[in-house]
Short mmCIF file of N, CA and C in Angstrom, two decimals:
data_model
loop_
_atom_site.label_atom_id
_atom_site.label_comp_id
_atom_site.label_asym_id
_atom_site.label_seq_id
_atom_site.Cartn_x
_atom_site.Cartn_y
_atom_site.Cartn_z
N MET O 1087 73.42 -1.50 -28.67
CA MET O 1087 72.80 -1.66 -30.00
C MET O 1087 73.11 -0.41 -30.83
N ASN O 1088 73.34 -0.60 -32.08
CA ASN O 1088 73.63 0.48 -32.98
C ASN O 1088 72.34 1.24 -33.33
N TYR O 1089 72.34 2.55 -33.14
CA TYR O 1089 71.16 3.37 -33.39
C TYR O 1089 70.70 3.27 -34.85
N PHE O 1090 71.62 3.20 -35.77
CA PHE O 1090 71.29 3.21 -37.18
C PHE O 1090 70.72 1.89 -37.67
N SER O 1091 70.97 0.81 -36.98
CA SER O 1091 70.42 -0.47 -37.42
C SER O 1091 69.22 -0.90 -36.59
N SER O 1092 68.86 -0.11 -35.59
CA SER O 1092 67.73 -0.43 -34.74
C SER O 1092 66.41 -0.14 -35.44
N THR O 1093 65.41 -0.97 -35.19
CA THR O 1093 64.07 -0.72 -35.76
C THR O 1093 63.15 -0.10 -34.73
N LYS O 1094 63.66 0.14 -33.52
CA LYS O 1094 62.85 0.75 -32.47
C LYS O 1094 62.87 2.27 -32.61
N ASP O 1095 61.72 2.87 -32.33
CA ASP O 1095 61.63 4.32 -32.34
C ASP O 1095 62.14 4.88 -31.02
N ASN O 1096 62.69 6.07 -31.09
CA ASN O 1096 63.05 6.81 -29.90
C ASN O 1096 62.08 7.98 -29.80
N PRO O 1097 61.09 7.93 -28.92
CA PRO O 1097 60.07 8.97 -28.86
C PRO O 1097 60.61 10.37 -28.68
N THR O 1098 61.64 10.53 -27.86
CA THR O 1098 62.21 11.86 -27.63
C THR O 1098 62.81 12.42 -28.90
N VAL O 1099 63.56 11.60 -29.61
CA VAL O 1099 64.16 12.04 -30.87
C VAL O 1099 63.06 12.37 -31.88
N ASN O 1100 62.04 11.51 -31.96
CA ASN O 1100 60.93 11.77 -32.89
C ASN O 1100 60.24 13.09 -32.60
N ASN O 1101 60.04 13.39 -31.31
CA ASN O 1101 59.39 14.64 -30.93
C ASN O 1101 60.23 15.85 -31.29
N ILE O 1102 61.54 15.76 -31.04
CA ILE O 1102 62.44 16.86 -31.37
C ILE O 1102 62.51 17.06 -32.89
N ILE O 1103 62.61 15.97 -33.63
CA ILE O 1103 62.69 16.07 -35.09
C ILE O 1103 61.42 16.70 -35.64
N MET O 1104 60.26 16.28 -35.16
CA MET O 1104 59.00 16.85 -35.66
C MET O 1104 58.90 18.34 -35.32
N LEU O 1105 59.35 18.73 -34.14
CA LEU O 1105 59.37 20.15 -33.80
C LEU O 1105 60.25 20.93 -34.77
N LEU O 1106 61.45 20.41 -35.04
CA LEU O 1106 62.36 21.08 -35.97
C LEU O 1106 61.78 21.15 -37.37
N VAL O 1107 61.16 20.05 -37.81
CA VAL O 1107 60.55 20.03 -39.15
C VAL O 1107 59.43 21.06 -39.23
N ARG O 1108 58.57 21.09 -38.21
CA ARG O 1108 57.45 22.04 -38.21
C ARG O 1108 57.95 23.49 -38.27
N VAL O 1109 58.95 23.80 -37.45
CA VAL O 1109 59.46 25.17 -37.41
C VAL O 1109 60.15 25.53 -38.71
N PHE O 1110 61.03 24.64 -39.20
CA PHE O 1110 61.73 24.92 -40.45
C PHE O 1110 60.77 25.07 -41.63
N VAL O 1111 59.82 24.14 -41.74
CA VAL O 1111 58.88 24.19 -42.87
C VAL O 1111 57.98 25.40 -42.77
N GLY O 1112 57.58 25.76 -41.55
CA GLY O 1112 56.76 26.95 -41.37
C GLY O 1112 57.50 28.21 -41.82
N ILE O 1113 58.75 28.34 -41.38
CA ILE O 1113 59.56 29.50 -41.78
C ILE O 1113 59.76 29.51 -43.29
N ALA O 1114 60.10 28.35 -43.86
CA ALA O 1114 60.31 28.26 -45.30
C ALA O 1114 59.05 28.62 -46.07
N MET O 1115 57.89 28.15 -45.60
CA MET O 1115 56.63 28.45 -46.27
C MET O 1115 56.36 29.95 -46.25
N ILE O 1116 56.60 30.57 -45.13
CA ILE O 1116 56.39 32.02 -45.02
C ILE O 1116 57.34 32.77 -45.95
N ILE O 1117 58.62 32.40 -45.92
CA ILE O 1117 59.62 33.13 -46.72
C ILE O 1117 59.47 32.86 -48.22
N LEU O 1118 59.23 31.62 -48.60
CA LEU O 1118 59.21 31.26 -50.03
C LEU O 1118 57.85 31.43 -50.71
N HIS O 1119 56.77 31.38 -49.96
CA HIS O 1119 55.44 31.46 -50.57
C HIS O 1119 54.61 32.63 -50.06
N GLY O 1120 54.45 32.73 -48.74
CA GLY O 1120 53.55 33.75 -48.17
C GLY O 1120 54.01 35.17 -48.38
N LEU O 1121 55.24 35.48 -47.97
CA LEU O 1121 55.74 36.85 -48.07
C LEU O 1121 55.87 37.34 -49.52
N PRO O 1122 56.37 36.54 -50.45
CA PRO O 1122 56.42 37.01 -51.84
C PRO O 1122 55.03 37.36 -52.39
N LYS O 1123 54.03 36.58 -52.02
CA LYS O 1123 52.66 36.90 -52.46
C LYS O 1123 52.16 38.18 -51.81
N LEU O 1124 52.48 38.35 -50.53
CA LEU O 1124 52.10 39.58 -49.83
C LEU O 1124 52.77 40.80 -50.46
N GLU O 1125 54.05 40.68 -50.79
CA GLU O 1125 54.77 41.77 -51.47
C GLU O 1125 54.15 42.06 -52.82
N LYS O 1126 53.77 41.03 -53.54
CA LYS O 1126 53.12 41.19 -54.85
C LYS O 1126 51.81 41.97 -54.70
N TYR O 1127 51.05 41.63 -53.68
CA TYR O 1127 49.75 42.29 -53.45
C TYR O 1127 49.98 43.74 -53.02
N MET O 1128 50.94 43.98 -52.12
CA MET O 1128 51.19 45.33 -51.60
C MET O 1128 51.80 46.26 -52.65
N ALA O 1129 52.44 45.69 -53.67
CA ALA O 1129 53.07 46.49 -54.70
C ALA O 1129 52.05 47.26 -55.54
N GLY O 1130 50.81 46.80 -55.52
CA GLY O 1130 49.78 47.45 -56.31
C GLY O 1130 49.88 47.03 -57.77
N GLY O 1131 49.17 47.73 -58.59
CA GLY O 1131 49.17 47.39 -60.00
C GLY O 1131 48.23 46.22 -60.29
N GLU O 1132 48.26 45.79 -61.52
CA GLU O 1132 47.40 44.69 -61.93
C GLU O 1132 47.86 43.37 -61.30
N ILE O 1133 46.88 42.65 -60.76
CA ILE O 1133 47.20 41.39 -60.11
C ILE O 1133 46.94 40.25 -61.08
N LYS O 1134 47.99 39.49 -61.34
CA LYS O 1134 47.87 38.28 -62.17
C LYS O 1134 48.13 37.10 -61.25
N PHE O 1135 47.09 36.33 -61.01
CA PHE O 1135 47.21 35.19 -60.09
C PHE O 1135 46.22 34.14 -60.53
N TYR O 1136 46.56 32.88 -60.33
CA TYR O 1136 45.71 31.76 -60.72
C TYR O 1136 44.40 31.81 -59.93
N ASP O 1137 43.30 32.06 -60.62
CA ASP O 1137 41.98 32.20 -60.00
C ASP O 1137 41.25 30.86 -60.05
N PHE O 1138 41.58 29.97 -59.12
CA PHE O 1138 41.00 28.62 -59.13
C PHE O 1138 39.61 28.58 -58.54
N LEU O 1139 39.19 29.62 -57.86
CA LEU O 1139 37.85 29.63 -57.25
C LEU O 1139 36.85 30.48 -58.01
N GLY O 1140 37.31 31.23 -59.00
CA GLY O 1140 36.42 32.06 -59.78
C GLY O 1140 35.96 33.31 -59.04
N MET O 1141 36.70 33.75 -58.03
CA MET O 1141 36.31 34.94 -57.28
C MET O 1141 37.18 36.14 -57.63
N GLY O 1142 37.95 36.01 -58.66
CA GLY O 1142 38.84 37.09 -59.08
C GLY O 1142 40.25 36.87 -58.59
N ALA O 1143 41.20 37.34 -59.37
CA ALA O 1143 42.61 37.11 -59.05
C ALA O 1143 43.00 37.76 -57.72
N GLY O 1144 42.50 38.96 -57.47
CA GLY O 1144 42.85 39.67 -56.24
C GLY O 1144 42.35 38.95 -55.00
N ALA O 1145 41.09 38.54 -55.01
CA ALA O 1145 40.52 37.84 -53.86
C ALA O 1145 41.20 36.48 -53.65
N THR O 1146 41.50 35.79 -54.74
CA THR O 1146 42.17 34.50 -54.62
C THR O 1146 43.59 34.68 -54.08
N LEU O 1147 44.27 35.73 -54.50
CA LEU O 1147 45.62 36.02 -53.99
C LEU O 1147 45.56 36.30 -52.48
N ILE O 1148 44.59 37.10 -52.05
CA ILE O 1148 44.45 37.39 -50.61
C ILE O 1148 44.19 36.11 -49.83
N LEU O 1149 43.32 35.25 -50.35
CA LEU O 1149 43.03 33.97 -49.70
C LEU O 1149 44.30 33.12 -49.59
N ALA O 1150 45.06 33.05 -50.67
CA ALA O 1150 46.31 32.27 -50.67
C ALA O 1150 47.29 32.84 -49.64
N ILE O 1151 47.41 34.16 -49.57
CA ILE O 1151 48.31 34.80 -48.61
C ILE O 1151 47.92 34.42 -47.20
N LEU O 1152 46.63 34.57 -46.88
CA LEU O 1152 46.14 34.26 -45.54
C LEU O 1152 46.36 32.79 -45.18
N LEU O 1153 46.02 31.90 -46.11
CA LEU O 1153 46.18 30.48 -45.84
C LEU O 1153 47.64 30.11 -45.63
N GLU O 1154 48.52 30.66 -46.46
CA GLU O 1154 49.94 30.31 -46.35
C GLU O 1154 50.59 30.89 -45.10
N LEU O 1155 50.30 32.15 -44.78
CA LEU O 1155 50.91 32.76 -43.61
C LEU O 1155 50.34 32.22 -42.31
N ILE O 1156 49.02 32.17 -42.20
CA ILE O 1156 48.40 31.69 -40.97
C ILE O 1156 48.63 30.20 -40.80
N GLY O 1157 48.45 29.44 -41.88
CA GLY O 1157 48.67 27.99 -41.81
C GLY O 1157 50.10 27.64 -41.41
N ALA O 1158 51.07 28.34 -41.97
CA ALA O 1158 52.47 28.08 -41.62
C ALA O 1158 52.74 28.42 -40.17
N PHE O 1159 52.18 29.52 -39.69
CA PHE O 1159 52.36 29.90 -38.29
C PHE O 1159 51.74 28.86 -37.36
N LEU O 1160 50.53 28.40 -37.68
CA LEU O 1160 49.89 27.38 -36.86
C LEU O 1160 50.70 26.09 -36.81
N ILE O 1161 51.26 25.71 -37.93
CA ILE O 1161 52.09 24.50 -37.96
C ILE O 1161 53.35 24.71 -37.12
N MET O 1162 53.96 25.88 -37.19
CA MET O 1162 55.16 26.15 -36.41
C MET O 1162 54.91 26.01 -34.91
N ILE O 1163 53.78 26.54 -34.43
CA ILE O 1163 53.52 26.49 -32.98
C ILE O 1163 52.79 25.21 -32.58
N GLY O 1164 52.33 24.45 -33.56
CA GLY O 1164 51.68 23.18 -33.26
C GLY O 1164 50.25 23.36 -32.77
N LEU O 1165 49.51 24.30 -33.33
CA LEU O 1165 48.12 24.52 -32.96
C LEU O 1165 47.25 24.24 -34.19
N PHE O 1166 46.24 23.41 -34.02
CA PHE O 1166 45.39 22.96 -35.14
C PHE O 1166 46.27 22.42 -36.26
N THR O 1167 47.28 21.68 -35.89
CA THR O 1167 48.34 21.28 -36.80
C THR O 1167 47.83 20.45 -37.97
N ARG O 1168 47.02 19.45 -37.69
CA ARG O 1168 46.55 18.59 -38.78
C ARG O 1168 45.62 19.36 -39.72
N ALA O 1169 44.76 20.21 -39.18
CA ALA O 1169 43.86 21.00 -40.03
C ALA O 1169 44.68 21.96 -40.91
N ALA O 1170 45.67 22.63 -40.32
CA ALA O 1170 46.51 23.55 -41.08
C ALA O 1170 47.30 22.80 -42.16
N ALA O 1171 47.81 21.62 -41.81
CA ALA O 1171 48.56 20.83 -42.79
C ALA O 1171 47.67 20.40 -43.94
N LEU O 1172 46.44 20.01 -43.63
CA LEU O 1172 45.50 19.60 -44.69
C LEU O 1172 45.19 20.77 -45.63
N VAL O 1173 44.93 21.93 -45.06
CA VAL O 1173 44.65 23.11 -45.88
C VAL O 1173 45.84 23.44 -46.76
N LEU O 1174 47.04 23.41 -46.19
CA LEU O 1174 48.23 23.74 -46.98
C LEU O 1174 48.55 22.65 -48.01
N MET O 1175 48.16 21.41 -47.72
CA MET O 1175 48.30 20.36 -48.75
C MET O 1175 47.44 20.70 -49.97
N VAL O 1176 46.22 21.15 -49.73
CA VAL O 1176 45.32 21.53 -50.82
C VAL O 1176 45.91 22.72 -51.59
N VAL O 1177 46.40 23.73 -50.86
CA VAL O 1177 46.99 24.90 -51.51
C VAL O 1177 48.17 24.50 -52.38
N MET O 1178 49.05 23.65 -51.87
CA MET O 1178 50.23 23.23 -52.63
C MET O 1178 49.86 22.32 -53.79
N PHE O 1179 48.82 21.52 -53.63
CA PHE O 1179 48.34 20.70 -54.75
C PHE O 1179 47.83 21.60 -55.88
N ILE O 1180 47.05 22.63 -55.51
CA ILE O 1180 46.54 23.56 -56.52
C ILE O 1180 47.69 24.32 -57.17
N ALA O 1181 48.69 24.70 -56.38
CA ALA O 1181 49.84 25.41 -56.94
C ALA O 1181 50.58 24.52 -57.95
N ALA O 1182 50.82 23.27 -57.57
CA ALA O 1182 51.61 22.38 -58.43
C ALA O 1182 50.86 21.95 -59.68
N PHE O 1183 49.58 21.59 -59.51
CA PHE O 1183 48.85 20.99 -60.62
C PHE O 1183 47.82 21.92 -61.27
N GLY O 1184 47.63 23.09 -60.70
CA GLY O 1184 46.71 24.06 -61.28
C GLY O 1184 47.47 25.25 -61.83
N ALA O 1185 48.04 26.04 -60.91
CA ALA O 1185 48.75 27.25 -61.32
C ALA O 1185 49.96 26.95 -62.19
N HIS O 1186 50.64 25.83 -61.92
CA HIS O 1186 51.84 25.48 -62.68
C HIS O 1186 51.60 24.30 -63.63
N TYR O 1187 50.36 24.09 -64.01
CA TYR O 1187 50.04 23.03 -64.96
C TYR O 1187 50.81 23.29 -66.25
N GLY O 1188 51.46 22.29 -66.75
CA GLY O 1188 52.21 22.42 -67.99
C GLY O 1188 53.61 22.98 -67.82
N ASP O 1189 53.93 23.46 -66.63
CA ASP O 1189 55.27 23.96 -66.36
C ASP O 1189 56.21 22.78 -66.13
N PRO O 1190 57.51 22.99 -66.33
CA PRO O 1190 58.46 21.89 -66.06
C PRO O 1190 58.51 21.56 -64.57
N PHE O 1191 59.02 20.38 -64.27
CA PHE O 1191 59.10 19.91 -62.88
C PHE O 1191 59.85 20.88 -62.00
N SER O 1192 60.87 21.54 -62.53
CA SER O 1192 61.67 22.46 -61.72
C SER O 1192 60.83 23.61 -61.16
N VAL O 1193 59.78 23.98 -61.85
CA VAL O 1193 58.88 25.03 -61.37
C VAL O 1193 57.93 24.49 -60.30
N LYS O 1194 57.50 23.24 -60.46
CA LYS O 1194 56.57 22.61 -59.53
C LYS O 1194 57.26 22.05 -58.27
N GLU O 1195 58.56 21.92 -58.34
CA GLU O 1195 59.31 21.20 -57.30
C GLU O 1195 59.04 21.72 -55.90
N SER O 1196 59.09 23.01 -55.69
CA SER O 1196 58.88 23.59 -54.36
C SER O 1196 57.49 23.23 -53.83
N SER O 1197 56.48 23.40 -54.65
CA SER O 1197 55.11 23.09 -54.23
C SER O 1197 54.96 21.61 -53.90
N LEU O 1198 55.57 20.75 -54.69
CA LEU O 1198 55.47 19.31 -54.45
C LEU O 1198 56.21 18.89 -53.18
N LEU O 1199 57.36 19.51 -52.91
CA LEU O 1199 58.08 19.21 -51.67
C LEU O 1199 57.26 19.65 -50.45
N PHE O 1200 56.70 20.84 -50.51
CA PHE O 1200 55.86 21.30 -49.41
C PHE O 1200 54.64 20.39 -49.25
N LEU O 1201 54.04 20.00 -50.36
CA LEU O 1201 52.89 19.08 -50.31
C LEU O 1201 53.27 17.79 -49.59
N SER O 1202 54.42 17.23 -49.92
CA SER O 1202 54.88 15.99 -49.30
C SER O 1202 55.12 16.16 -47.80
N ILE O 1203 55.75 17.26 -47.43
CA ILE O 1203 56.04 17.48 -46.01
C ILE O 1203 54.76 17.72 -45.22
N PHE O 1204 53.83 18.48 -45.81
CA PHE O 1204 52.56 18.71 -45.11
C PHE O 1204 51.77 17.41 -44.98
N ALA O 1205 51.91 16.51 -45.96
CA ALA O 1205 51.25 15.19 -45.85
C ALA O 1205 51.84 14.39 -44.69
N LEU O 1206 53.15 14.46 -44.51
CA LEU O 1206 53.79 13.79 -43.37
C LEU O 1206 53.34 14.40 -42.04
N ILE O 1207 53.29 15.72 -41.98
CA ILE O 1207 52.85 16.38 -40.75
C ILE O 1207 51.40 16.03 -40.46
N PHE O 1208 50.56 15.99 -41.50
CA PHE O 1208 49.16 15.59 -41.31
C PHE O 1208 49.08 14.16 -40.79
N THR O 1209 49.87 13.27 -41.35
CA THR O 1209 49.82 11.87 -40.97
C THR O 1209 50.32 11.63 -39.54
N PHE O 1210 51.45 12.20 -39.19
CA PHE O 1210 52.07 11.93 -37.89
C PHE O 1210 51.67 12.91 -36.81
N GLY O 1211 51.06 14.02 -37.17
CA GLY O 1211 50.66 15.01 -36.17
C GLY O 1211 51.84 15.80 -35.66
N PRO O 1212 51.58 16.71 -34.75
CA PRO O 1212 52.63 17.62 -34.28
C PRO O 1212 53.57 17.02 -33.25
N ARG O 1213 53.20 15.87 -32.67
CA ARG O 1213 53.97 15.19 -31.61
C ARG O 1213 53.87 15.99 -30.30
N ASN O 1214 54.77 15.71 -29.36
CA ASN O 1214 54.62 16.23 -27.99
C ASN O 1214 54.95 17.71 -27.80
N PHE O 1215 55.88 18.24 -28.56
CA PHE O 1215 56.28 19.63 -28.37
C PHE O 1215 55.40 20.54 -29.20
N SER O 1216 54.14 20.66 -28.79
CA SER O 1216 53.17 21.46 -29.54
C SER O 1216 52.04 21.91 -28.60
N ILE O 1217 51.34 22.91 -29.01
CA ILE O 1217 50.17 23.36 -28.25
C ILE O 1217 49.07 22.31 -28.33
N ASP O 1218 48.92 21.67 -29.48
CA ASP O 1218 47.94 20.58 -29.61
C ASP O 1218 48.15 19.52 -28.54
N SER O 1219 49.41 19.16 -28.31
CA SER O 1219 49.73 18.13 -27.32
C SER O 1219 49.39 18.61 -25.91
N MET O 1220 49.69 19.87 -25.60
CA MET O 1220 49.35 20.41 -24.29
C MET O 1220 47.84 20.41 -24.05
N ILE O 1221 47.08 20.78 -25.09
CA ILE O 1221 45.62 20.78 -24.99
C ILE O 1221 45.11 19.35 -24.78
N SER O 1222 45.68 18.42 -25.53
CA SER O 1222 45.25 17.03 -25.44
C SER O 1222 45.54 16.46 -24.05
N LYS O 1223 46.72 16.75 -23.51
CA LYS O 1223 47.08 16.27 -22.16
C LYS O 1223 46.18 16.89 -21.11
N ARG O 1224 45.82 18.14 -21.28
CA ARG O 1224 44.96 18.82 -20.32
C ARG O 1224 43.57 18.19 -20.33
N ARG O 1225 43.05 17.88 -21.53
CA ARG O 1225 41.74 17.23 -21.63
C ARG O 1225 41.75 15.86 -20.97
N GLU O 1226 42.83 15.10 -21.20
CA GLU O 1226 42.95 13.75 -20.63
C GLU O 1226 43.01 13.81 -19.11
N SER O 1227 43.63 14.84 -18.56
CA SER O 1227 43.76 14.92 -17.10
C SER O 1227 42.43 15.27 -16.43
N ARG O 1228 41.50 15.85 -17.17
CA ARG O 1228 40.19 16.18 -16.62
C ARG O 1228 39.34 14.95 -16.41
N TRP O 1229 39.56 13.93 -17.19
CA TRP O 1229 38.69 12.75 -17.12
C TRP O 1229 39.35 11.75 -16.26
#
């Protein structure tokens, strides 16, 4: 049977693809969003950042840095994957429709792509090659 015309899933391929997606997206999130914000914060000077929580631009920037760096790392290793994906979906939604409100699509594009990928990760979970899966299998073996 031709792989490209088959409607059957291949679990091994799905698991490998999800691992690669998680690792790639985690690295991209850290490089494109987390580290630039950390560099901005470490540079000192006046902080200009979208204060969506009303706690001040500096505190909101620190929160965004922590959520983006820690959330991306958790997704990469597959620990608390769905929770991390949900949090990062909210962060990317706020970035696209709050911080970049009124900006052209080209400015929102990165946030929207990350939002879409985190929605897929949230929906399908981390699959078998993850710490979440190891924990789940361990719990099942106890009962």
